[in-house]
Amino acid sequence: MTIRAGSLDRRTLLRGAIAAAAMGSFAVACGSPSSKDNGDGGPKGKKGAKNPFGVAANSKVDAAIFDGGYGTDYVDYTNKVVGDQIKGLKVQVKPVVDIAPELQPRFVGGNPPDLIDNSGEDQIGFLSILDQLEELDDLFEANTYEGKKIADIVYPGVKAPGTFKDKFVALNYVMTVYGVWYSKTLFEENSWTPPKTWDEALDLGQKAKKKGKYLFVHGKEAATYYRTLLIDSAIKEGGDEVRLALENLEKGCWSHPAIQGVIKVMETMVKQKMFVPGGSGTQFQKAQAIWSNDQKALLYPSGGWIENEMKKATKADFQMTGFPSMTLTDKPKMPYESLRAAAGEPFIVPKQGKNPAGGKEVLRAMLSEKAAANFSKTKLAPTIVKGTVPADGYGSSALVSQTKMLEAAGTNIFTYNFVEAYGMNTDQLVPWNSFLAGDIDAKGLTSALQKISDKIREDDSVDKIKVS
């Protein structure tokens, strides 16, 4: 997918289950005698309240960190805080772009790093190395550097995407919030209110037309952002049955009434020319600039990365702000405040590392208030640690709104992974671009999306993931 969103989506952990099917030889190699547990678990220290994993003083942690959109400096930052807990502990960060090609040989050779950010396009399939990873339940049972139980200070559901075959082996550190974005300044100038339902969005589209503006814009590589908006809205409207039908590739899943209701409103918007014309032939960042800089469109659906992505092409005093996806009616099965948000950037601790206890300690340091706040301040994105973003969001209105959306959603947070898990996005871009350009109608879009799901479901060569 995109470009920005694509790199985030490809971090989705369920992708590992699909990748594992293509990595049989690597899995066999990892099961060879050379890759058995080393038995000693590295240098030992005395366990205690300040040292729950028994890390040896003056030891080193070999950390291989994916050098992507967030860089690697936030892990290096832990050197500023771990010393308060473990005397002389040093984190040595090595930036890595191609995770699997570079680190697979180290797993096979029995000398993997102590900590890995298993992210990016070339992440290692999790199922292929599952038995060689430390389980991280004890991390969540440990206390933070501030003396609070880690399980109590993180957002709900963050263990789920890092759990495989009931083993919690990957700590996903960053929260990605999905919603609809707008200029608070522009809305206040025109006394507009962010829509809560699709009917309200239609009304806003009419108001936009009177001002010579459009409601939405799309770019050719990011046309499926509207698929995300569709699914998020439909899940809120119809509940878990919508999500599970899509995730499990059920026959007729795209014909669910909640999905069809949203598609038909989108169709009306296309027919009423509420989308900036020419989007299907426009590079996605140029299309986004039509919204963020030119302000020809009022709304744009995206993940929380949008502010950082468009910071060089956003009008001064834009005050980028997000709100949850619209519901179809005013009586959805899930509250309006419900939100698609997912923990990403998966960190793993190999058992065979020279200092696995140190690897866990670095994760504990990353979950400290100081380190989590540093990440949000420098990357303009929330971590899984609650309450570390100040009210002013370090000057970022988008970060403030993400934090507020997460707080308002409470436990009503959901996500789904079937698009990334089965690599559907490229195929789905074709009908979505056609639909948003007005070349196919709601029926044509539904048929095309269903054919893509059906093809994967009926392909016996593709491993399926049963979601419940």
Coordinates of C-alpha atoms in Angstrom, one line a residue:
M1 CA 0.0 0.0 0.0
T2 CA 1.2 3.4 0.3
I3 CA 3.9 4.4 0.8
R4 CA 3.5 5.6 4.4
A5 CA 0.5 3.5 5.2
G6 CA 1.8 0.6 3.4
S7 CA 4.9 0.4 5.5
L8 CA 2.8 0.6 8.6
D9 CA 0.3 -2.0 7.4
R10 CA 3.1 -4.4 6.5
R11 CA 4.2 -4.3 10.1
T12 CA 1.0 -6.1 11.0
L13 CA 1.9 -9.2 12.9
L14 CA -0.6 -11.5 11.3
R15 CA 1.5 -11.1 8.2
G16 CA 4.0 -13.4 9.9
A17 CA 1.6 -16.3 9.7
I18 CA 1.4 -16.0 6.0
A19 CA 5.1 -15.4 5.6
A20 CA 5.8 -18.5 7.7
A21 CA 4.2 -20.7 5.0
A22 CA 6.9 -19.5 2.6
M23 CA 9.7 -20.0 5.0
G24 CA 9.6 -23.7 5.6
S25 CA 13.3 -24.1 4.9
F26 CA 14.2 -21.4 7.4
A27 CA 11.9 -23.0 10.0
V28 CA 13.7 -26.3 9.6
A29 CA 17.0 -24.6 9.9
C30 CA 16.0 -22.9 13.0
G31 CA 15.1 -26.3 14.5
S32 CA 18.6 -27.6 13.9
P33 CA 20.9 -28.6 16.8
S34 CA 22.9 -25.3 16.3
S35 CA 19.8 -23.3 17.2
K36 CA 18.7 -25.0 20.4
D37 CA 18.5 -22.9 23.6
N38 CA 21.9 -21.9 24.8
G39 CA 20.9 -23.0 28.3
D40 CA 22.6 -20.4 30.4
G41 CA 20.5 -17.4 29.2
G42 CA 23.5 -15.1 29.4
P43 CA 25.0 -13.2 32.3
K44 CA 22.9 -13.2 35.5
G45 CA 22.2 -10.6 38.1
K46 CA 20.3 -10.7 41.4
K47 CA 16.6 -10.4 40.8
G48 CA 14.7 -7.7 42.8
A49 CA 12.2 -4.9 42.6
K50 CA 14.5 -2.8 40.5
N51 CA 15.8 -5.8 38.5
P52 CA 12.9 -8.2 37.9
F53 CA 14.6 -10.1 35.1
G54 CA 18.0 -10.6 36.8
V55 CA 20.1 -8.5 34.5
A56 CA 23.8 -8.5 35.2
A57 CA 25.4 -5.2 36.0
N58 CA 27.7 -3.7 33.4
S59 CA 26.3 -6.1 30.7
K60 CA 25.5 -5.1 27.2
V61 CA 22.3 -5.5 25.1
D62 CA 22.7 -6.1 21.3
A63 CA 19.6 -4.4 19.8
A64 CA 18.8 -4.7 16.1
I65 CA 16.2 -2.0 15.4
F66 CA 14.2 -1.5 12.2
D67 CA 15.3 1.8 10.6
G68 CA 12.0 2.9 9.2
G69 CA 9.7 5.8 9.7
Y70 CA 10.4 6.1 13.4
G71 CA 14.2 5.8 13.1
T72 CA 16.2 4.1 15.9
D73 CA 17.1 6.9 18.2
Y74 CA 14.2 6.3 20.5
V75 CA 15.7 2.9 21.5
D76 CA 19.1 4.4 21.9
Y77 CA 17.4 6.9 24.3
T78 CA 16.8 4.1 26.8
N79 CA 20.5 4.4 27.7
K80 CA 19.5 7.6 29.5
V81 CA 17.1 5.7 31.8
V82 CA 18.3 2.1 32.3
G83 CA 21.2 3.2 34.3
D84 CA 18.9 4.2 37.1
Q85 CA 17.8 0.6 37.5
I86 CA 20.7 -1.6 36.3
K87 CA 24.2 -0.3 37.0
G88 CA 26.3 -0.1 33.8
L89 CA 23.8 -1.7 31.5
K90 CA 24.5 -0.5 27.9
V91 CA 22.2 -0.7 24.9
Q92 CA 24.1 -1.0 21.6
V93 CA 21.6 -0.1 18.8
K94 CA 22.2 -1.3 15.3
P95 CA 19.9 0.1 12.6
V96 CA 18.6 -2.5 10.2
V97 CA 16.4 -2.0 7.1
D98 CA 16.1 -5.6 5.8
I99 CA 15.3 -7.5 9.0
A100 CA 14.9 -11.0 7.6
P101 CA 17.8 -11.2 5.2
E102 CA 20.2 -9.8 7.8
L103 CA 19.0 -11.6 10.9
Q104 CA 17.8 -15.0 9.7
P105 CA 21.4 -16.2 9.4
R106 CA 22.0 -15.2 13.1
F107 CA 19.0 -17.3 14.2
V108 CA 20.3 -20.2 12.2
G109 CA 23.7 -19.8 13.6
G110 CA 22.4 -19.6 17.2
N111 CA 23.6 -16.1 17.9
P112 CA 20.6 -13.7 17.4
P113 CA 20.5 -10.2 18.9
D114 CA 19.2 -9.8 22.4
L115 CA 16.4 -7.5 21.1
I116 CA 14.8 -7.1 17.7
D117 CA 12.3 -4.7 16.2
N118 CA 10.9 -7.2 13.8
S119 CA 9.2 -4.7 11.5
G120 CA 9.2 -3.4 8.0
E121 CA 8.6 -5.1 4.6
D122 CA 11.1 -7.9 5.3
Q123 CA 10.1 -8.9 8.8
I124 CA 10.7 -12.5 9.9
G125 CA 7.6 -14.7 10.0
F126 CA 6.7 -15.1 13.6
L127 CA 5.5 -18.6 13.4
S128 CA 8.8 -19.7 11.9
I129 CA 10.7 -18.6 15.1
L130 CA 8.0 -18.9 17.7
D131 CA 9.7 -21.5 19.8
Q132 CA 12.9 -19.5 19.8
L133 CA 11.4 -16.4 21.4
E134 CA 11.1 -15.4 25.0
E135 CA 7.5 -15.1 26.2
L136 CA 6.9 -11.7 27.6
D137 CA 4.1 -12.2 30.1
D138 CA 6.6 -11.5 32.9
L139 CA 7.3 -8.1 31.4
F140 CA 3.6 -7.1 31.8
E141 CA 3.7 -8.4 35.4
A142 CA 6.7 -6.3 36.2
N143 CA 6.6 -2.8 37.5
T144 CA 7.6 0.3 35.5
Y145 CA 10.4 2.5 36.6
E146 CA 7.7 4.6 38.3
G147 CA 6.6 1.6 40.4
K148 CA 3.4 0.8 38.5
K149 CA 2.4 -2.6 37.1
I150 CA 3.0 -2.5 33.3
A151 CA -0.2 -4.3 32.5
D152 CA -2.1 -1.5 34.2
I153 CA -0.5 1.4 32.3
V154 CA -1.0 0.2 28.7
Y155 CA -4.0 0.5 26.4
P156 CA -6.4 -2.5 26.3
G157 CA -5.7 -5.3 23.8
V158 CA -2.1 -4.5 23.1
K159 CA -1.0 -8.1 23.9
A160 CA -3.3 -9.6 21.2
P161 CA -1.4 -8.7 18.0
G162 CA 1.8 -10.1 19.6
T163 CA 0.3 -13.4 20.7
F164 CA 0.7 -16.5 18.5
K165 CA -0.6 -19.9 19.5
D166 CA -1.3 -18.5 22.9
K167 CA 2.2 -17.3 23.3
F168 CA 2.8 -13.6 24.0
V169 CA 6.2 -13.1 22.3
A170 CA 6.0 -9.6 20.6
L171 CA 5.6 -6.2 22.3
N172 CA 4.0 -3.8 19.9
Y173 CA 5.1 -0.4 21.1
V174 CA 3.4 2.2 19.0
M175 CA -0.4 2.9 18.9
T176 CA -1.7 3.7 15.4
V177 CA -5.0 5.5 15.5
Y178 CA -7.3 5.5 12.5
G179 CA -9.9 8.3 11.9
V180 CA -11.0 11.2 9.7
W181 CA -8.9 14.4 9.7
Y182 CA -9.8 18.0 9.2
S183 CA -8.6 21.6 9.8
K184 CA -10.0 22.8 13.1
T185 CA -9.3 26.3 12.0
L186 CA -11.2 26.0 8.7
F187 CA -14.2 24.4 10.5
E188 CA -14.3 27.1 13.1
E189 CA -14.1 29.8 10.5
N190 CA -17.2 28.3 8.8
S191 CA -19.0 27.1 11.9
W192 CA -18.9 23.6 10.6
T193 CA -19.1 20.5 12.9
P194 CA -17.3 17.2 12.3
P195 CA -20.0 14.7 11.2
K196 CA -20.9 11.8 13.4
T197 CA -23.1 10.0 10.9
W198 CA -22.9 9.5 7.2
D199 CA -26.0 11.6 6.7
E200 CA -24.3 14.5 8.5
A201 CA -21.3 14.0 6.2
L202 CA -23.7 14.3 3.2
D203 CA -25.0 17.6 4.6
L204 CA -21.5 18.8 5.2
G205 CA -20.7 17.9 1.6
Q206 CA -23.5 20.2 0.4
K207 CA -22.1 23.0 2.6
A208 CA -18.7 22.5 1.1
K209 CA -20.0 22.8 -2.4
K210 CA -21.6 26.1 -1.6
K211 CA -18.1 27.3 -0.6
G212 CA -16.5 25.9 -3.8
K213 CA -14.9 23.0 -2.0
Y214 CA -15.2 19.2 -2.0
L215 CA -15.9 16.9 0.9
F216 CA -13.1 14.3 0.2
V217 CA -10.1 13.8 -2.0
H218 CA -8.2 10.6 -2.9
G219 CA -4.9 9.6 -4.5
K220 CA -4.4 6.6 -6.7
E221 CA -2.1 4.7 -4.3
A222 CA -4.3 5.4 -1.3
A223 CA -7.8 4.9 -2.7
T224 CA -8.2 2.0 -0.3
Y225 CA -8.1 4.5 2.6
Y226 CA -11.8 4.7 1.8
R227 CA -12.0 0.9 2.2
T228 CA -10.6 1.4 5.7
L229 CA -13.2 4.1 6.4
L230 CA -15.9 1.8 5.1
I231 CA -14.9 -1.1 7.2
D232 CA -14.4 1.0 10.4
S233 CA -17.8 2.5 10.0
A234 CA -19.5 -0.8 9.2
I235 CA -18.0 -2.5 12.2
K236 CA -19.2 0.2 14.5
E237 CA -22.6 0.0 12.9
G238 CA -23.0 -3.8 12.7
G239 CA -20.7 -5.0 15.4
D240 CA -18.3 -8.0 15.6
E241 CA -20.2 -10.0 13.0
V242 CA -19.1 -7.6 10.3
R243 CA -15.4 -7.8 11.3
L244 CA -15.4 -11.6 11.7
A245 CA -17.1 -12.1 8.3
L246 CA -14.5 -10.1 6.6
E247 CA -11.6 -11.5 8.6
N248 CA -12.7 -15.1 7.8
L249 CA -13.3 -14.4 4.1
E250 CA -17.0 -15.6 4.4
K251 CA -19.1 -15.9 1.3
G252 CA -21.1 -12.7 0.8
C253 CA -19.2 -10.8 3.5
W254 CA -19.1 -7.6 1.5
S255 CA -22.9 -7.7 1.2
H256 CA -23.6 -7.2 4.9
P257 CA -26.2 -4.5 5.3
A258 CA -23.9 -2.3 7.4
I259 CA -21.2 -2.4 4.6
Q260 CA -23.8 -1.8 1.9
G261 CA -25.3 1.1 3.7
V262 CA -22.0 2.9 3.8
I263 CA -21.0 2.0 0.2
K264 CA -24.3 3.4 -1.0
V265 CA -23.8 6.7 0.8
M266 CA -20.3 6.9 -0.7
E267 CA -21.8 6.2 -4.1
T268 CA -24.2 9.2 -3.6
M269 CA -21.2 11.4 -2.7
V270 CA -19.4 10.3 -5.8
K271 CA -22.4 11.0 -8.0
Q272 CA -22.9 14.4 -6.4
K273 CA -19.3 15.2 -7.1
M274 CA -18.2 15.5 -3.5
F275 CA -14.8 14.0 -4.3
V276 CA -12.0 16.2 -5.9
P277 CA -12.0 15.0 -9.6
G278 CA -9.0 13.2 -11.0
G279 CA -7.9 11.4 -7.9
S280 CA -7.4 8.1 -9.5
G281 CA -4.6 9.6 -11.6
T282 CA -3.0 11.7 -8.9
Q283 CA -0.1 10.6 -6.7
F284 CA -1.4 10.2 -3.2
Q285 CA 0.8 12.8 -1.4
K286 CA -0.2 15.4 -4.1
A287 CA -3.8 14.5 -3.5
Q288 CA -3.3 14.8 0.3
A289 CA -1.8 18.3 -0.2
I290 CA -5.0 19.3 -2.0
W291 CA -6.6 18.8 1.4
S292 CA -3.8 19.8 3.8
N293 CA -2.3 22.8 1.9
D294 CA -4.8 24.0 -0.7
Q295 CA -7.9 23.1 1.5
K296 CA -10.0 22.3 -1.5
A297 CA -11.3 19.2 0.4
L298 CA -12.7 19.2 4.0
L299 CA -12.0 15.7 5.2
Y300 CA -9.4 13.0 4.7
P301 CA -9.4 9.4 6.2
S302 CA -6.0 8.2 7.4
G303 CA -4.0 6.9 10.2
G304 CA -2.3 9.0 12.8
W305 CA 0.9 9.2 10.7
I306 CA -0.8 11.8 8.5
E307 CA 0.5 14.9 10.3
N308 CA 4.1 13.8 10.2
E309 CA 3.8 12.7 6.6
M310 CA 2.4 16.0 5.4
K311 CA 4.2 18.4 7.7
K312 CA 6.0 20.0 4.8
A313 CA 2.7 20.4 2.8
T314 CA 0.3 21.7 5.4
K315 CA -1.1 25.2 5.5
A316 CA 0.0 27.3 8.4
D317 CA -2.4 27.2 11.4
F318 CA -4.2 24.3 9.9
Q319 CA -4.6 22.7 13.3
M320 CA -5.0 19.1 12.0
T321 CA -7.5 17.3 14.1
G322 CA -9.0 13.8 14.0
F323 CA -12.4 12.3 14.9
P324 CA -13.7 8.7 14.8
S325 CA -15.2 7.2 11.6
M326 CA -18.9 8.1 11.0
T327 CA -21.6 5.6 11.9
L328 CA -24.4 4.8 9.4
T329 CA -27.2 5.5 11.9
D330 CA -27.5 7.2 15.3
K331 CA -28.0 3.8 16.9
P332 CA -25.0 1.7 16.0
K333 CA -24.1 -1.5 17.8
M334 CA -20.9 0.1 19.0
P335 CA -20.7 3.6 20.4
Y336 CA -19.7 6.4 18.1
E337 CA -16.5 6.9 20.1
S338 CA -15.4 3.3 19.2
L339 CA -12.1 3.4 17.3
R340 CA -9.9 1.3 15.2
A341 CA -6.5 1.5 16.8
A342 CA -3.7 -1.1 16.7
A343 CA -0.4 -1.5 18.5
G344 CA 2.4 -1.8 16.0
E345 CA 6.3 -1.9 15.8
P346 CA 6.8 -5.5 17.3
F347 CA 9.8 -6.1 19.5
I348 CA 11.0 -9.6 20.2
V349 CA 13.6 -11.1 22.6
P350 CA 15.3 -14.3 21.2
K351 CA 16.0 -17.0 23.8
Q352 CA 19.5 -17.6 22.3
G353 CA 20.6 -14.0 22.6
K354 CA 23.6 -13.5 24.9
N355 CA 21.5 -11.3 27.2
P356 CA 17.8 -12.0 26.9
A357 CA 17.2 -10.6 30.4
G358 CA 18.8 -7.4 29.2
G359 CA 16.5 -7.4 26.1
K360 CA 13.5 -7.5 28.4
E361 CA 14.9 -4.8 30.6
V362 CA 15.3 -2.5 27.5
L363 CA 11.5 -3.0 26.8
R364 CA 10.8 -2.1 30.4
A365 CA 12.8 1.0 30.0
M366 CA 10.9 1.9 26.8
L367 CA 7.7 1.6 28.8
S368 CA 8.8 4.1 31.4
E369 CA 7.1 7.4 31.4
K370 CA 10.2 9.3 30.4
A371 CA 11.0 7.1 27.4
A372 CA 7.4 6.9 26.2
A373 CA 7.0 10.6 26.4
N374 CA 10.3 11.1 24.5
F375 CA 8.9 8.9 21.7
S376 CA 5.7 10.9 21.4
K377 CA 7.5 14.2 21.5
T378 CA 10.0 13.3 18.8
K379 CA 7.8 11.1 16.6
L380 CA 4.4 12.8 17.1
A381 CA 2.7 9.4 17.7
P382 CA 1.4 7.8 20.9
T383 CA 2.9 4.7 22.4
I384 CA 1.0 1.9 24.1
V385 CA 1.7 3.7 27.5
K386 CA -1.3 5.7 28.6
G387 CA -1.1 9.2 30.0
T388 CA 2.3 10.2 28.6
V389 CA 1.2 12.8 26.1
P390 CA 0.6 16.3 27.7
A391 CA -2.5 18.3 27.1
D392 CA -0.8 20.4 24.5
G393 CA 0.5 17.4 22.6
Y394 CA 4.0 19.0 22.3
G395 CA 2.3 21.5 20.0
S396 CA 0.7 18.9 17.8
S397 CA -3.1 19.2 17.5
A398 CA -3.1 15.8 15.7
L399 CA -1.4 14.1 18.6
V400 CA -3.7 15.7 21.1
S401 CA -6.8 14.5 19.1
Q402 CA -5.3 10.9 18.9
T403 CA -4.9 10.9 22.7
K404 CA -8.4 12.2 23.2
M405 CA -9.9 9.6 20.8
L406 CA -8.1 6.8 22.6
E407 CA -9.4 8.0 26.0
A408 CA -12.9 8.5 24.7
A409 CA -13.0 5.0 23.2
G410 CA -12.0 3.3 26.4
T411 CA -12.3 -0.4 25.9
N412 CA -14.2 0.1 22.6
I413 CA -11.1 -0.3 20.5
F414 CA -10.9 -2.8 17.6
T415 CA -8.7 -3.7 14.7
Y416 CA -8.5 -6.3 11.8
N417 CA -5.7 -7.7 9.8
F418 CA -7.1 -9.7 6.8
V419 CA -6.1 -7.2 4.1
E420 CA -2.5 -7.2 5.1
A421 CA -2.4 -10.9 6.2
Y422 CA -3.5 -12.0 2.7
G423 CA -1.9 -9.2 0.7
M424 CA -5.2 -8.0 -0.7
N425 CA -4.5 -4.3 -1.0
T426 CA -2.9 -4.2 -4.5
D427 CA -5.9 -6.0 -6.0
Q428 CA -8.4 -3.9 -4.1
L429 CA -6.9 -0.6 -5.3
V430 CA -8.2 -1.3 -8.8
P431 CA -11.9 -1.3 -8.0
W432 CA -11.6 1.4 -5.4
N433 CA -10.0 3.8 -7.8
S434 CA -12.7 2.9 -10.4
F435 CA -15.5 3.4 -7.8
L436 CA -14.2 6.8 -6.5
A437 CA -13.8 8.0 -10.1
G438 CA -17.4 7.1 -10.8
D439 CA -16.5 4.4 -13.4
I440 CA -18.3 1.5 -11.4
D441 CA -21.2 1.7 -9.0
A442 CA -21.8 0.2 -5.6
K443 CA -22.8 -3.1 -7.0
G444 CA -19.7 -3.3 -9.1
L445 CA -17.4 -2.4 -6.2
T446 CA -19.1 -5.0 -4.0
S447 CA -18.7 -7.7 -6.6
A448 CA -15.1 -6.9 -7.2
L449 CA -14.2 -6.9 -3.5
Q450 CA -16.1 -10.2 -3.0
K451 CA -14.2 -11.9 -5.8
I452 CA -10.9 -10.9 -4.3
S453 CA -12.0 -12.5 -0.9
D454 CA -13.4 -15.5 -2.6
K455 CA -10.3 -16.2 -4.6
I456 CA -8.2 -16.3 -1.5
R457 CA -10.7 -18.4 0.5
E458 CA -10.8 -21.0 -2.3
D459 CA -7.1 -21.2 -2.9
D460 CA -5.8 -24.2 -0.9
S461 CA -2.2 -23.1 -1.3
V462 CA -2.9 -20.1 1.0
D463 CA -2.7 -20.7 4.7
K464 CA -5.9 -19.4 6.4
I465 CA -6.1 -17.7 9.7
K466 CA -9.3 -18.4 11.7
V467 CA -10.3 -15.4 13.6
S468 CA -12.8 -15.6 16.5

